[in-house]
Amino acid sequence: MPSPRRTIEGRPLGSSGGSSVPGSPAHGAGGGRFEFQSLLSCRAGADPACARLRASDSPVHRRGSFPLASAGPAQAAPALPPEEDRMNLNPSFLGIALRSLLAIDLWLSKKLGVCAGESSAWGSVRPLMKLLEISGHGIPWLLGTLYCMLRSDSWAGREVLMNLLFALLLDLLMVAVIKGLVRRRRPAHNQMDMFFTVSVDKYSFPSGHATRAALVSRFILKHLVLAIPLRVLVVLWAFVLGLSRVMLGRHNVTDVAFGFFLGYMLYSIVDYCWLSPHNVPVLFVLWNHQ
Ligand SMILES: CC(C)=CCC/C(C)=C/CC/C(C)=C/COP(=O)(O)O
């Protein structure tokens, strides 16, 4: 029977093992420490004791289906775990880099989560942060765009607003799909008191507010003629909205960073597929008949 303190793929040992959830601080920070120790102290071929440890840690060995490893001392020397096990026990540089990034992400996000609760260091700023949250929420943006589209009396205006609506819907869809696939939990210090959420919003990667902020601000800068101070304000709004997600404890830094990246890229897709009377005449003809 396998010992509860064993690890195959560098998972945490001992009593905390059962409660560590991927994406939770415990998994990323506490678990990561053991993983680094085991990686550093047990490099491939560096130490015969380590080699024995690796062989005895192999799941194949524990299943008893690796005959040489369980034989007597005379036959034990050539015993090596199968190739796939050796790969698990010698993670790549990329693996270590990603785990380090995750640990830094969790640490920094916790430090920046200064408005996560009323009693937090910056708890008094929380209402302002929540106002910002509403300014980047999907519902006001969708309803506002629909309203302006229906009220617009110029075809050029309607075309731009129809594309903004398309962009907002594409953004909601992409974020929902990625959140559903990645299923990263929101930070432990987050209070789930958000205005109007759907089921995938219990997950945090990527930040929907950050994608919307990047997408909408890029859209506005491209399609609205604005004076420089207003353009600066739009960029500032997007940046502060992203920062506020971490300060409120809603997200980790990487959720917001990836959200900005995704929103920026989504605008490029919208620009590429720009809906106009030339490429989707049916949309505009239908509208004309209303
Ligand atoms: C048409 C339709 C399905 C609208 C849904 C709009 C909606 C509920 C958007 C959710 C917005 C939201 C709370 C996103 C979560 O943002 P994070 O920054 O916390 O990821």
Tab-separated table of C-alpha atoms and ligand atoms in Angstrom:
chain	number	residue	atom	x	y	z
A	1	MET	CA	0.000	0.000	0.000
A	2	PRO	CA	1.481	3.404	-0.963
A	3	SER	CA	2.680	5.584	1.861
A	4	PRO	CA	0.644	8.821	2.252
A	5	ARG	CA	3.920	10.793	2.342
A	6	ARG	CA	5.021	9.730	-1.121
A	7	THR	CA	4.814	11.980	-4.134
A	8	ILE	CA	4.916	10.962	-7.775
A	9	GLU	CA	4.636	14.205	-9.658
A	10	GLY	CA	5.978	16.509	-6.991
A	11	ARG	CA	2.654	16.887	-5.150
A	12	PRO	CA	2.738	18.099	-1.517
A	13	LEU	CA	3.312	15.517	1.144
A	14	GLY	CA	1.617	14.669	4.388
A	15	SER	CA	-1.582	15.849	5.953
A	16	SER	CA	-2.201	18.883	3.733
A	17	GLY	CA	-2.149	16.788	0.567
A	18	GLY	CA	-5.843	16.022	0.592
A	19	SER	CA	-7.002	19.617	0.934
A	20	SER	CA	-4.778	21.189	-1.693
A	21	VAL	CA	-6.816	22.258	-4.677
A	22	PRO	CA	-5.167	23.310	-7.932
A	23	GLY	CA	-5.302	27.052	-8.173
A	24	SER	CA	-5.721	27.542	-4.437
A	25	PRO	CA	-3.039	29.368	-2.493
A	26	ALA	CA	-2.258	26.206	-0.581
A	27	HIS	CA	-1.544	24.365	-3.771
A	28	GLY	CA	0.563	27.039	-5.332
A	29	ALA	CA	2.563	28.333	-2.407
A	30	GLY	CA	2.867	25.610	0.198
A	31	GLY	CA	2.942	22.798	-2.346
A	32	GLY	CA	5.451	24.585	-4.538
A	33	ARG	CA	8.023	24.747	-1.733
A	34	PHE	CA	8.252	20.981	-1.404
A	35	GLU	CA	8.344	20.567	-5.161
A	36	PHE	CA	11.342	22.859	-5.487
A	37	GLN	CA	13.188	21.103	-2.669
A	38	SER	CA	12.650	17.719	-4.211
A	39	LEU	CA	13.656	18.996	-7.637
A	40	LEU	CA	16.816	20.701	-6.469
A	41	SER	CA	18.027	17.973	-4.175
A	42	CYS	CA	17.276	15.090	-6.496
A	43	ARG	CA	18.529	15.892	-9.987
A	44	ALA	CA	18.839	13.039	-12.463
A	45	GLY	CA	21.952	10.932	-11.843
A	46	ALA	CA	23.405	13.325	-9.234
A	47	ASP	CA	23.184	11.038	-6.244
A	48	PRO	CA	22.798	7.234	-6.105
A	49	ALA	CA	20.550	7.592	-3.050
A	50	CYS	CA	18.274	9.811	-5.084
A	51	ALA	CA	18.290	7.337	-7.926
A	52	ARG	CA	17.150	4.632	-5.482
A	53	LEU	CA	14.495	6.985	-4.138
A	54	ARG	CA	13.254	7.727	-7.638
A	55	ALA	CA	13.031	4.044	-8.473
A	56	SER	CA	11.211	3.244	-5.232
A	57	ASP	CA	8.832	6.188	-5.767
A	58	SER	CA	7.782	4.905	-9.159
A	59	PRO	CA	4.115	4.031	-9.282
A	60	VAL	CA	5.088	0.986	-11.316
A	61	HIS	CA	7.399	-0.171	-8.521
A	62	ARG	CA	4.645	0.293	-5.976
A	63	ARG	CA	2.228	-1.671	-8.096
A	64	GLY	CA	4.806	-4.467	-8.079
A	65	SER	CA	4.750	-4.761	-11.862
A	66	PHE	CA	8.392	-3.754	-12.428
A	67	PRO	CA	10.189	-7.041	-11.812
A	68	LEU	CA	13.857	-5.992	-11.500
A	69	ALA	CA	13.184	-3.315	-8.914
A	70	SER	CA	11.577	-5.776	-6.550
A	71	ALA	CA	14.213	-8.493	-7.013
A	72	GLY	CA	17.165	-9.174	-4.674
A	73	PRO	CA	20.289	-6.927	-4.353
A	74	ALA	CA	22.217	-8.738	-7.103
A	75	GLN	CA	19.564	-7.964	-9.678
A	76	ALA	CA	18.523	-4.528	-8.396
A	77	ALA	CA	21.303	-2.443	-10.054
A	78	PRO	CA	19.982	-2.206	-13.652
A	79	ALA	CA	16.459	-1.405	-12.464
A	80	LEU	CA	15.165	1.819	-14.028
A	81	PRO	CA	11.596	3.079	-14.097
A	82	PRO	CA	9.905	3.263	-17.490
A	83	GLU	CA	10.510	6.391	-19.554
A	84	GLU	CA	7.178	8.079	-18.742
A	85	ASP	CA	7.869	7.909	-14.989
A	86	ARG	CA	11.322	9.396	-15.392
A	87	MET	CA	9.798	12.330	-17.266
A	88	ASN	CA	7.407	12.981	-14.390
A	89	LEU	CA	10.219	13.013	-11.866
A	90	ASN	CA	12.465	15.366	-13.844
A	91	PRO	CA	10.225	18.321	-14.705
A	92	SER	CA	11.398	20.684	-17.388
A	93	PHE	CA	12.762	24.156	-16.891
A	94	LEU	CA	9.411	25.412	-18.187
A	95	GLY	CA	7.606	23.498	-15.442
A	96	ILE	CA	9.778	25.053	-12.747
A	97	ALA	CA	9.388	28.507	-14.302
A	98	LEU	CA	5.592	28.159	-14.382
A	99	ARG	CA	5.453	27.010	-10.764
A	100	SER	CA	7.646	29.929	-9.723
A	101	LEU	CA	5.406	32.337	-11.631
A	102	LEU	CA	2.358	30.839	-9.928
A	103	ALA	CA	3.935	31.225	-6.488
A	104	ILE	CA	4.868	34.874	-7.205
A	105	ASP	CA	1.369	35.468	-8.601
A	106	LEU	CA	-0.332	34.169	-5.450
A	107	TRP	CA	1.989	36.063	-3.157
A	108	LEU	CA	1.634	39.361	-5.059
A	109	SER	CA	-2.143	39.020	-5.433
A	110	LYS	CA	-2.526	38.500	-1.693
A	111	LYS	CA	-0.334	41.555	-1.011
A	112	LEU	CA	-2.337	43.711	-3.435
A	113	GLY	CA	-5.725	42.509	-2.175
A	114	VAL	CA	-5.973	45.476	0.180
A	115	CYS	CA	-9.717	46.056	-0.392
A	116	ALA	CA	-10.780	42.422	-0.145
A	117	GLY	CA	-12.903	43.090	2.933
A	118	GLU	CA	-14.271	45.996	4.960
A	119	SER	CA	-11.635	45.301	7.617
A	120	SER	CA	-8.755	45.130	5.115
A	121	ALA	CA	-6.010	47.767	5.074
A	122	TRP	CA	-7.814	49.840	2.398
A	123	GLY	CA	-11.305	48.613	3.277
A	124	SER	CA	-12.708	52.163	3.132
A	125	VAL	CA	-11.923	52.352	-0.622
A	126	ARG	CA	-13.952	49.215	-1.276
A	127	PRO	CA	-17.198	51.044	-2.294
A	128	LEU	CA	-15.243	53.004	-4.919
A	129	MET	CA	-13.713	49.777	-6.233
A	130	LYS	CA	-17.161	48.233	-6.446
A	131	LEU	CA	-18.363	51.229	-8.448
A	132	LEU	CA	-15.483	50.628	-10.850
A	133	GLU	CA	-16.537	46.987	-10.969
A	134	ILE	CA	-19.990	48.000	-12.217
A	135	SER	CA	-18.428	50.319	-14.812
A	136	GLY	CA	-16.810	47.257	-16.410
A	137	HIS	CA	-19.672	44.806	-15.923
A	138	GLY	CA	-21.155	43.056	-18.961
A	139	ILE	CA	-24.785	44.018	-18.332
A	140	PRO	CA	-24.467	47.851	-18.481
A	141	TRP	CA	-22.221	47.570	-21.526
A	142	LEU	CA	-24.608	45.242	-23.367
A	143	LEU	CA	-27.748	47.228	-22.491
A	144	GLY	CA	-26.057	50.575	-23.182
A	145	THR	CA	-24.815	49.428	-26.599
A	146	LEU	CA	-28.218	47.992	-27.534
A	147	TYR	CA	-29.980	51.173	-26.466
A	148	CYS	CA	-27.604	53.451	-28.401
A	149	MET	CA	-27.833	51.177	-31.450
A	150	LEU	CA	-31.620	51.384	-31.503
A	151	ARG	CA	-31.585	55.147	-30.958
A	152	SER	CA	-28.860	55.883	-33.479
A	153	ASP	CA	-30.061	57.714	-36.570
A	154	SER	CA	-26.946	57.270	-38.712
A	155	TRP	CA	-25.965	54.108	-40.511
A	156	ALA	CA	-22.304	54.629	-39.687
A	157	GLY	CA	-23.183	54.857	-35.988
A	158	ARG	CA	-25.333	51.735	-36.139
A	159	GLU	CA	-22.570	49.833	-37.870
A	160	VAL	CA	-20.032	50.727	-35.200
A	161	LEU	CA	-22.455	49.908	-32.396
A	162	MET	CA	-23.431	46.606	-33.986
A	163	ASN	CA	-19.760	45.663	-34.041
A	164	LEU	CA	-19.370	46.736	-30.430
A	165	LEU	CA	-22.280	44.463	-29.540
A	166	PHE	CA	-20.645	41.643	-31.473
A	167	ALA	CA	-17.366	42.315	-29.632
A	168	LEU	CA	-19.081	42.244	-26.211
A	169	LEU	CA	-20.878	38.982	-26.973
A	170	LEU	CA	-17.724	37.363	-28.362
A	171	ASP	CA	-15.883	38.475	-25.225
A	172	LEU	CA	-18.529	36.967	-22.910
A	173	LEU	CA	-18.415	33.713	-24.849
A	174	MET	CA	-14.620	33.430	-24.882
A	175	VAL	CA	-14.286	34.251	-21.190
A	176	ALA	CA	-17.019	31.741	-20.274
A	177	VAL	CA	-15.359	28.988	-22.334
A	178	ILE	CA	-11.886	29.620	-20.895
A	179	LYS	CA	-13.187	29.917	-17.324
A	180	GLY	CA	-15.059	26.640	-17.771
A	181	LEU	CA	-11.973	24.904	-19.142
A	182	VAL	CA	-9.374	26.256	-16.716
A	183	ARG	CA	-11.604	26.269	-13.593
A	184	ARG	CA	-9.212	28.283	-11.478
A	185	ARG	CA	-10.823	29.204	-8.177
A	186	ARG	CA	-11.027	32.831	-7.115
A	187	PRO	CA	-8.524	33.845	-4.407
A	188	ALA	CA	-9.385	32.585	-0.933
A	189	HIS	CA	-9.636	36.159	0.412
A	190	ASN	CA	-12.348	37.146	-2.124
A	191	GLN	CA	-15.873	37.823	-0.849
A	192	MET	CA	-18.343	36.538	-3.429
A	193	ASP	CA	-20.593	39.608	-3.332
A	194	MET	CA	-20.445	40.514	-7.021
A	195	PHE	CA	-23.328	42.113	-8.878
A	196	PHE	CA	-25.155	39.723	-11.269
A	197	THR	CA	-22.902	36.776	-12.041
A	198	VAL	CA	-23.428	33.580	-14.027
A	199	SER	CA	-22.226	30.119	-13.004
A	200	VAL	CA	-18.744	30.277	-14.553
A	201	ASP	CA	-18.074	33.476	-12.640
A	202	LYS	CA	-17.112	31.408	-9.621
A	203	TYR	CA	-13.878	30.892	-11.569
A	204	SER	CA	-11.263	33.572	-11.909
A	205	PHE	CA	-9.144	32.899	-15.021
A	206	PRO	CA	-9.286	35.096	-17.021
A	207	SER	CA	-10.795	38.256	-15.563
A	208	GLY	CA	-13.895	39.143	-17.579
A	209	HIS	CA	-13.623	42.763	-16.450
A	210	ALA	CA	-10.035	42.943	-17.704
A	211	THR	CA	-10.892	41.470	-21.109
A	212	ARG	CA	-13.801	43.884	-21.465
A	213	ALA	CA	-11.682	46.834	-20.343
A	214	ALA	CA	-8.975	46.087	-22.921
A	215	LEU	CA	-11.455	45.286	-25.688
A	216	VAL	CA	-13.751	48.248	-25.140
A	217	SER	CA	-10.975	50.770	-24.640
A	218	ARG	CA	-9.208	49.630	-27.814
A	219	PHE	CA	-12.547	49.800	-29.640
A	220	ILE	CA	-13.291	53.309	-28.361
A	221	LEU	CA	-9.812	54.596	-29.189
A	222	LYS	CA	-10.157	53.284	-32.728
A	223	HIS	CA	-13.731	54.360	-33.515
A	224	LEU	CA	-14.401	57.492	-31.502
A	225	VAL	CA	-12.754	60.806	-32.218
A	226	LEU	CA	-11.659	61.923	-28.766
A	227	ALA	CA	-9.413	64.675	-27.461
A	228	ILE	CA	-6.087	63.493	-26.008
A	229	PRO	CA	-7.125	63.920	-22.332
A	230	LEU	CA	-10.171	61.750	-22.939
A	231	ARG	CA	-8.054	59.116	-24.677
A	232	VAL	CA	-5.744	59.062	-21.668
A	233	LEU	CA	-8.790	58.722	-19.413
A	234	VAL	CA	-10.013	55.687	-21.367
A	235	VAL	CA	-6.643	53.932	-20.999
A	236	LEU	CA	-6.493	54.886	-17.332
A	237	TRP	CA	-9.997	53.497	-16.739
A	238	ALA	CA	-8.984	50.157	-18.258
A	239	PHE	CA	-5.805	49.981	-16.195
A	240	VAL	CA	-7.442	50.981	-12.899
A	241	LEU	CA	-10.333	48.591	-13.515
A	242	GLY	CA	-7.840	45.738	-13.938
A	243	LEU	CA	-5.931	46.755	-10.820
A	244	SER	CA	-9.164	47.047	-8.829
A	245	ARG	CA	-9.948	43.374	-9.573
A	246	VAL	CA	-6.814	42.345	-7.680
A	247	MET	CA	-7.315	44.946	-4.942
A	248	LEU	CA	-10.863	43.685	-4.359
A	249	GLY	CA	-9.445	40.173	-4.059
A	250	ARG	CA	-11.551	38.995	-7.011
A	251	HIS	CA	-8.543	37.906	-9.061
A	252	ASN	CA	-4.901	36.984	-9.076
A	253	VAL	CA	-2.539	39.184	-11.071
A	254	THR	CA	-2.183	36.598	-13.865
A	255	ASP	CA	-5.984	36.469	-14.354
A	256	VAL	CA	-5.980	40.205	-15.038
A	257	ALA	CA	-2.804	40.170	-17.159
A	258	PHE	CA	-4.177	37.391	-19.345
A	259	GLY	CA	-7.548	39.179	-19.445
A	260	PHE	CA	-5.903	42.313	-20.845
A	261	PHE	CA	-4.054	40.234	-23.418
A	262	LEU	CA	-7.210	38.355	-24.429
A	263	GLY	CA	-9.277	41.550	-24.712
A	264	TYR	CA	-6.590	43.163	-26.844
A	265	MET	CA	-6.490	40.134	-29.162
A	266	LEU	CA	-10.290	39.914	-29.317
A	267	TYR	CA	-10.407	43.426	-30.691
A	268	SER	CA	-8.120	42.308	-33.528
A	269	ILE	CA	-10.568	39.494	-34.318
A	270	VAL	CA	-13.507	41.915	-34.290
A	271	ASP	CA	-11.620	44.311	-36.529
A	272	TYR	CA	-10.783	41.472	-38.911
A	273	CYS	CA	-14.401	40.227	-39.060
A	274	TRP	CA	-15.890	43.744	-39.136
A	275	LEU	CA	-19.637	43.477	-39.808
A	276	SER	CA	-20.770	45.858	-42.541
A	277	PRO	CA	-23.549	46.037	-45.164
A	278	HIS	CA	-20.973	44.682	-47.629
A	279	ASN	CA	-20.051	41.432	-45.878
A	280	VAL	CA	-23.304	40.682	-43.972
A	281	PRO	CA	-25.986	42.584	-45.922
A	282	VAL	CA	-28.711	40.417	-44.412
A	283	LEU	CA	-28.201	41.960	-40.950
A	284	PHE	CA	-28.592	45.469	-42.251
A	285	VAL	CA	-31.483	44.672	-44.618
A	286	LEU	CA	-33.393	43.017	-41.771
A	287	TRP	CA	-32.807	46.051	-39.637
A	288	ASN	CA	-33.996	48.371	-42.380
A	289	HIS	CA	-37.313	46.540	-42.536
A	290	GLN	CA	-38.097	47.054	-38.855
B	1	LIG	C1	-26.316	37.922	-22.570
B	1	LIG	C2	-25.674	37.434	-21.337
B	1	LIG	C3	-25.542	35.975	-21.139
B	1	LIG	C4	-25.215	38.295	-20.439
B	1	LIG	C5	-24.519	37.912	-19.217
B	1	LIG	C6	-23.822	39.108	-18.689
B	1	LIG	C7	-23.100	38.780	-17.446
B	1	LIG	C8	-23.818	38.175	-16.326
B	1	LIG	C9	-21.837	39.021	-17.382
B	1	LIG	C10	-21.025	38.651	-16.206
B	1	LIG	C11	-20.107	39.752	-15.942
B	1	LIG	C12	-19.217	39.344	-14.818
B	1	LIG	C13	-19.713	39.433	-13.443
B	1	LIG	C14	-18.008	38.870	-15.106
B	1	LIG	C15	-17.032	38.441	-14.094
B	1	LIG	O1	-15.954	39.280	-14.220
B	1	LIG	P1	-14.593	38.918	-13.542
B	1	LIG	O2	-13.710	40.087	-13.832
B	1	LIG	O3	-14.842	38.756	-12.104
B	1	LIG	O4	-14.122	37.663	-14.206
